[in-house]
Coordinates of C-alpha atoms in Angstrom, one line a residue:
M1 CA -122.1 45.9 86.0
S2 CA -122.8 45.0 82.5
K3 CA -123.4 47.5 79.5
T4 CA -127.1 46.8 79.8
T5 CA -127.3 48.2 83.4
N6 CA -129.7 51.0 83.7
A7 CA -127.2 53.5 85.2
L8 CA -129.5 56.6 84.5
G9 CA -132.5 55.1 86.1
A10 CA -130.5 53.8 89.1
Y11 CA -129.2 57.3 89.6
L12 CA -132.4 59.1 89.3
R13 CA -134.1 56.7 91.7
A14 CA -131.4 56.9 94.4
R15 CA -131.4 60.8 94.2
R16 CA -135.2 61.0 94.2
E17 CA -135.3 59.0 97.4
L18 CA -133.1 61.5 99.2
V19 CA -135.4 64.5 98.6
T20 CA -138.2 64.9 101.1
P21 CA -141.7 66.5 100.3
Q22 CA -140.7 69.4 102.6
Q23 CA -137.5 70.1 100.6
A24 CA -139.4 70.0 97.4
G25 CA -142.0 72.4 98.7
I26 CA -145.0 70.0 98.3
P27 CA -147.5 68.8 101.0
D28 CA -146.6 65.6 102.8
D29 CA -149.8 63.4 103.1
G30 CA -147.9 61.3 105.7
V31 CA -148.7 57.9 103.8
R32 CA -145.6 57.0 101.8
R33 CA -144.5 53.5 100.9
V34 CA -141.2 54.8 99.6
P35 CA -138.6 57.3 101.0
G36 CA -138.2 60.6 99.2
L37 CA -140.5 62.0 96.4
R38 CA -142.8 59.8 94.3
R39 CA -142.1 59.6 90.4
E40 CA -145.1 61.6 89.6
E41 CA -144.0 64.4 92.0
V42 CA -140.6 64.7 90.3
A43 CA -142.4 64.8 87.0
M44 CA -144.9 67.4 88.1
L45 CA -142.1 69.6 89.6
A46 CA -139.9 69.2 86.6
G47 CA -142.7 70.1 84.1
I48 CA -142.7 66.7 82.2
S49 CA -145.3 63.8 82.0
A50 CA -145.3 61.1 84.5
D51 CA -145.1 58.6 81.8
Y52 CA -142.0 60.2 80.2
Y53 CA -140.2 60.3 83.7
L54 CA -141.1 56.6 84.3
R55 CA -139.6 55.7 80.9
L56 CA -136.3 57.4 82.1
E57 CA -136.2 55.6 85.4
R58 CA -136.8 52.2 83.7
G59 CA -134.3 52.8 81.1
R60 CA -136.7 53.0 77.9
D61 CA -135.5 56.4 77.1
R62 CA -131.9 57.2 77.6
N63 CA -131.6 60.4 75.6
P64 CA -133.4 63.3 77.4
S65 CA -132.8 66.7 76.3
A66 CA -130.6 69.2 78.2
Q67 CA -133.6 71.2 79.3
V68 CA -135.3 68.1 80.8
L69 CA -132.0 67.2 82.6
E70 CA -131.8 70.7 84.0
S71 CA -135.4 70.6 85.2
I72 CA -134.9 67.2 87.0
A73 CA -131.7 68.3 88.4
R74 CA -133.3 71.3 89.9
V75 CA -136.1 69.1 91.5
L76 CA -133.6 66.6 92.9
H77 CA -131.3 69.4 94.4
L78 CA -128.3 68.3 92.4
D79 CA -125.2 70.4 92.7
D80 CA -122.6 70.9 89.9
D81 CA -120.8 67.7 90.4
H82 CA -124.1 65.7 90.5
V83 CA -125.3 67.3 87.3
A84 CA -122.1 66.7 85.6
H85 CA -122.3 63.0 86.5
L86 CA -125.9 63.0 85.4
R87 CA -124.9 64.1 81.9
T88 CA -122.4 61.2 81.5
L89 CA -125.3 58.8 82.0
V90 CA -127.4 59.8 79.1
A91 CA -127.2 57.8 75.7
Q92 CA -123.8 58.1 74.2
A93 CA -121.9 56.3 71.4
P94 CA -120.8 52.7 72.4
R95 CA -117.5 52.7 74.3
P96 CA -114.9 50.3 72.9
R97 CA -114.8 47.0 74.8
R98 CA -112.2 47.1 77.6
R99 CA -110.2 44.0 77.6
R100 CA -108.2 44.7 80.9
S101 CA -107.4 47.5 83.2
R102 CA -104.3 49.5 82.1
K103 CA -101.6 49.2 84.7
E104 CA -101.0 52.5 86.5
I105 CA -97.3 53.3 86.7
P106 CA -96.3 56.7 88.1
P107 CA -93.8 58.8 85.8
P108 CA -90.2 58.9 86.9
G109 CA -90.3 62.7 87.5
A110 CA -93.3 62.3 89.9
L111 CA -91.5 59.6 91.8
K112 CA -88.4 61.9 92.2
L113 CA -90.6 64.6 93.5
L114 CA -92.4 62.3 96.0
D115 CA -88.9 61.3 97.3
S116 CA -87.9 64.8 97.8
L117 CA -90.9 65.8 99.9
A118 CA -90.4 66.4 103.5
Q119 CA -94.1 65.8 104.3
P120 CA -96.1 62.5 104.2
A121 CA -97.0 62.0 100.6
F122 CA -98.1 59.2 98.2
I123 CA -99.3 58.7 94.7
E124 CA -102.7 57.2 94.2
G125 CA -104.6 55.8 91.1
R126 CA -108.1 56.1 89.9
Y127 CA -109.4 53.8 92.4
F128 CA -107.4 54.8 95.4
D129 CA -104.6 52.2 94.8
V130 CA -101.4 53.2 96.5
L131 CA -98.9 53.4 93.5
A132 CA -95.9 54.9 95.5
S133 CA -95.3 56.6 98.9
N134 CA -92.5 58.0 100.9
D135 CA -91.2 56.8 104.3
L136 CA -93.1 59.5 106.3
A137 CA -96.5 58.4 104.7
R138 CA -95.8 54.9 105.7
A139 CA -94.9 56.1 109.2
L140 CA -98.2 57.9 109.4
S141 CA -100.1 54.9 108.2
P142 CA -98.4 51.4 107.3
R143 CA -101.4 50.8 105.0
L144 CA -100.0 53.5 102.7
A145 CA -97.6 51.0 101.2
V146 CA -97.4 50.3 97.5
G147 CA -100.1 47.8 96.7
G148 CA -102.5 48.9 99.4
N149 CA -105.9 50.3 98.6
Q150 CA -107.3 53.2 100.6
L151 CA -110.9 52.2 100.1
R152 CA -110.5 48.7 101.1
D153 CA -108.4 49.7 104.2
L154 CA -110.7 52.4 105.3
F155 CA -113.7 50.1 105.2
L156 CA -112.2 46.8 106.3
D157 CA -109.1 47.4 108.5
P158 CA -110.0 48.3 112.1
A159 CA -106.5 50.1 112.5
E160 CA -106.9 52.3 109.6
Q161 CA -110.4 53.3 110.9
A162 CA -109.0 54.1 114.3
L163 CA -106.5 56.5 112.6
Y164 CA -109.4 58.8 111.6
P165 CA -111.5 60.2 114.4
D166 CA -113.9 61.4 111.5
W167 CA -114.1 58.0 110.0
Q168 CA -117.6 58.4 108.7
D169 CA -117.0 61.6 106.9
M170 CA -113.8 60.1 105.3
T171 CA -115.9 57.1 104.0
E172 CA -118.4 59.5 102.6
C173 CA -115.9 61.6 100.9
L174 CA -114.1 58.6 99.3
I175 CA -117.2 57.0 98.0
A176 CA -118.4 60.3 96.4
S177 CA -115.0 60.8 94.9
L178 CA -115.0 57.2 93.5
R179 CA -118.4 57.9 92.0
Q180 CA -117.0 61.0 90.1
A181 CA -113.9 59.3 89.1
V182 CA -115.6 56.3 87.5
G183 CA -118.4 58.2 85.8
N184 CA -120.3 55.8 83.5
D185 CA -117.1 53.6 82.9
I186 CA -118.5 50.8 85.0
D187 CA -117.1 48.0 82.9
D188 CA -113.5 48.4 84.2
P189 CA -112.5 45.1 85.7
R190 CA -110.6 46.8 88.6
F191 CA -113.8 48.8 89.5
I192 CA -115.8 45.6 89.3
E193 CA -113.4 43.8 91.5
L194 CA -113.2 46.4 94.2
T195 CA -116.8 47.4 94.5
G196 CA -117.9 43.8 94.4
E197 CA -115.5 42.8 97.2
L198 CA -116.5 46.0 99.3
S199 CA -120.3 45.4 98.6
L200 CA -120.1 41.9 100.2
A201 CA -117.8 42.7 103.0
S202 CA -119.1 46.2 104.3
S203 CA -122.6 47.2 105.1
R204 CA -121.3 50.8 105.5
F205 CA -120.1 50.7 101.8
R206 CA -123.3 49.3 100.7
Q207 CA -125.2 52.1 102.4
L208 CA -123.1 54.9 100.9
W209 CA -122.9 53.3 97.4
A210 CA -126.6 53.2 97.1
R211 CA -126.8 57.1 97.7
Y212 CA -125.1 58.0 94.5
E213 CA -123.4 60.9 96.1
I214 CA -121.0 62.6 93.6
R215 CA -118.1 64.8 94.8
G216 CA -114.5 65.4 93.9
Q217 CA -112.0 65.5 96.6
R218 CA -110.4 69.0 97.2
G219 CA -107.9 70.5 99.5
T220 CA -109.1 70.1 103.1
Q221 CA -108.0 69.3 106.6
I222 CA -107.9 65.8 108.0
R223 CA -107.9 64.9 111.6
L224 CA -105.7 61.8 112.6
D225 CA -105.2 59.9 115.9
H226 CA -101.8 58.4 115.4
P227 CA -101.0 55.5 117.9
Q228 CA -97.5 56.9 118.7
I229 CA -97.9 60.7 118.4
G230 CA -101.5 61.3 119.2
E231 CA -104.1 63.6 117.5
M232 CA -103.3 66.0 115.1
T233 CA -104.9 68.1 112.2
L234 CA -103.1 68.1 108.8
N235 CA -103.9 69.7 105.5
R236 CA -104.5 67.4 102.5
E237 CA -103.8 68.5 99.0
R238 CA -104.4 66.3 96.0
L239 CA -102.5 67.4 92.8
S240 CA -103.1 66.0 89.4
I241 CA -100.1 64.4 87.8
A242 CA -100.0 65.6 84.2
G243 CA -100.0 62.9 81.4
T244 CA -101.3 60.1 83.7
G245 CA -105.1 60.6 83.3
D246 CA -106.2 59.9 86.8
Q247 CA -103.1 59.7 89.1
M248 CA -102.8 62.1 92.0
L249 CA -100.0 63.2 94.3
V250 CA -101.5 63.4 97.7
V251 CA -99.6 65.4 100.4
Y252 CA -100.4 65.8 104.1
H253 CA -98.8 68.9 105.5
P254 CA -98.9 70.8 108.8
D255 CA -99.3 74.5 109.4
A256 CA -95.9 76.1 109.9
G257 CA -94.8 76.3 113.5
S258 CA -97.7 74.2 114.7
S259 CA -97.6 71.3 117.1
E260 CA -98.4 69.0 114.3
A261 CA -95.2 70.2 112.6
D262 CA -93.4 69.2 115.7
K263 CA -95.1 65.8 115.8
L264 CA -94.3 65.0 112.2
S265 CA -90.6 66.0 112.9
L266 CA -90.5 63.6 115.6
L267 CA -92.1 60.8 113.6
A268 CA -89.6 61.3 111.0
S269 CA -86.5 61.6 113.2
A270 CA -84.3 58.7 112.9
G271 CA -83.7 56.3 115.8
L272 CA -86.7 57.3 118.0
P273 CA -88.7 54.3 119.0
A274 CA -92.2 54.5 118.3
S275 CA -93.2 53.5 121.8
D276 CA -91.4 56.7 123.1
A277 CA -92.8 59.2 120.7
R278 CA -95.9 60.3 122.7
R279 CA -93.9 60.4 125.8
E280 CA -91.2 62.7 124.4
L281 CA -93.9 65.0 123.0
R282 CA -95.2 65.6 126.5
Q283 CA -92.0 66.6 128.1
P284 CA -91.7 70.4 128.7
S285 CA -89.0 72.1 126.4
S286 CA -86.0 73.4 128.2

């Protein structure tokens, strides 16, 4: 993860290997030693020389023109998020040496807002560290306690994996979002520590990390299978906290009047033993 890492070349190679000849509209001769397109095919479709494209992938030229980037992006079927990331990888002025990761501290106003919310909510940092959470968030998942890391838990903790029926989709989403969040700032010690740990411990992480998917998290629906209150679908919103750079307030909220709203109310109710929650939900109302 040093400054000499050929991030542009690695990104181009990974994305090239995901595009099939059929997708690119060229004949497939059936004899391919590597997945996806060959370098010379990308060059031909982008209207540049094969030698120049080879220099880009090998890191010998790190300052292609905007027109060249646009042509390559078209060939590799890159969407807006992927193109934005591609532009961060071209030659830039040297960044100041980072001595240590800056500690992420949620502002007091955000903490007050968090405590006032009736829905499960927490504050996450740039690398999905849990910086603060309310009681209902921790009731939804004990791993959402301060000091936890959502990436580590999702890839390494079987209990957290069981909470999400769409676990594979969740892992894809988080990895693509991490790629977008870090951009070309790959010298951050926290980033190096986290990705290094997960690369060693999880084959799923290694597989997804190698794909170089780039996608920001947006408002969406999340399916959960809670051990006490059963399956439910909640809306997830991620709200940027002004003045913090990368901190987000994440809120899980049900549709009004839904069974999910009833289940969250039950989970939040004081004095109800967890073992009795599912049973009470099944009882017919009077």
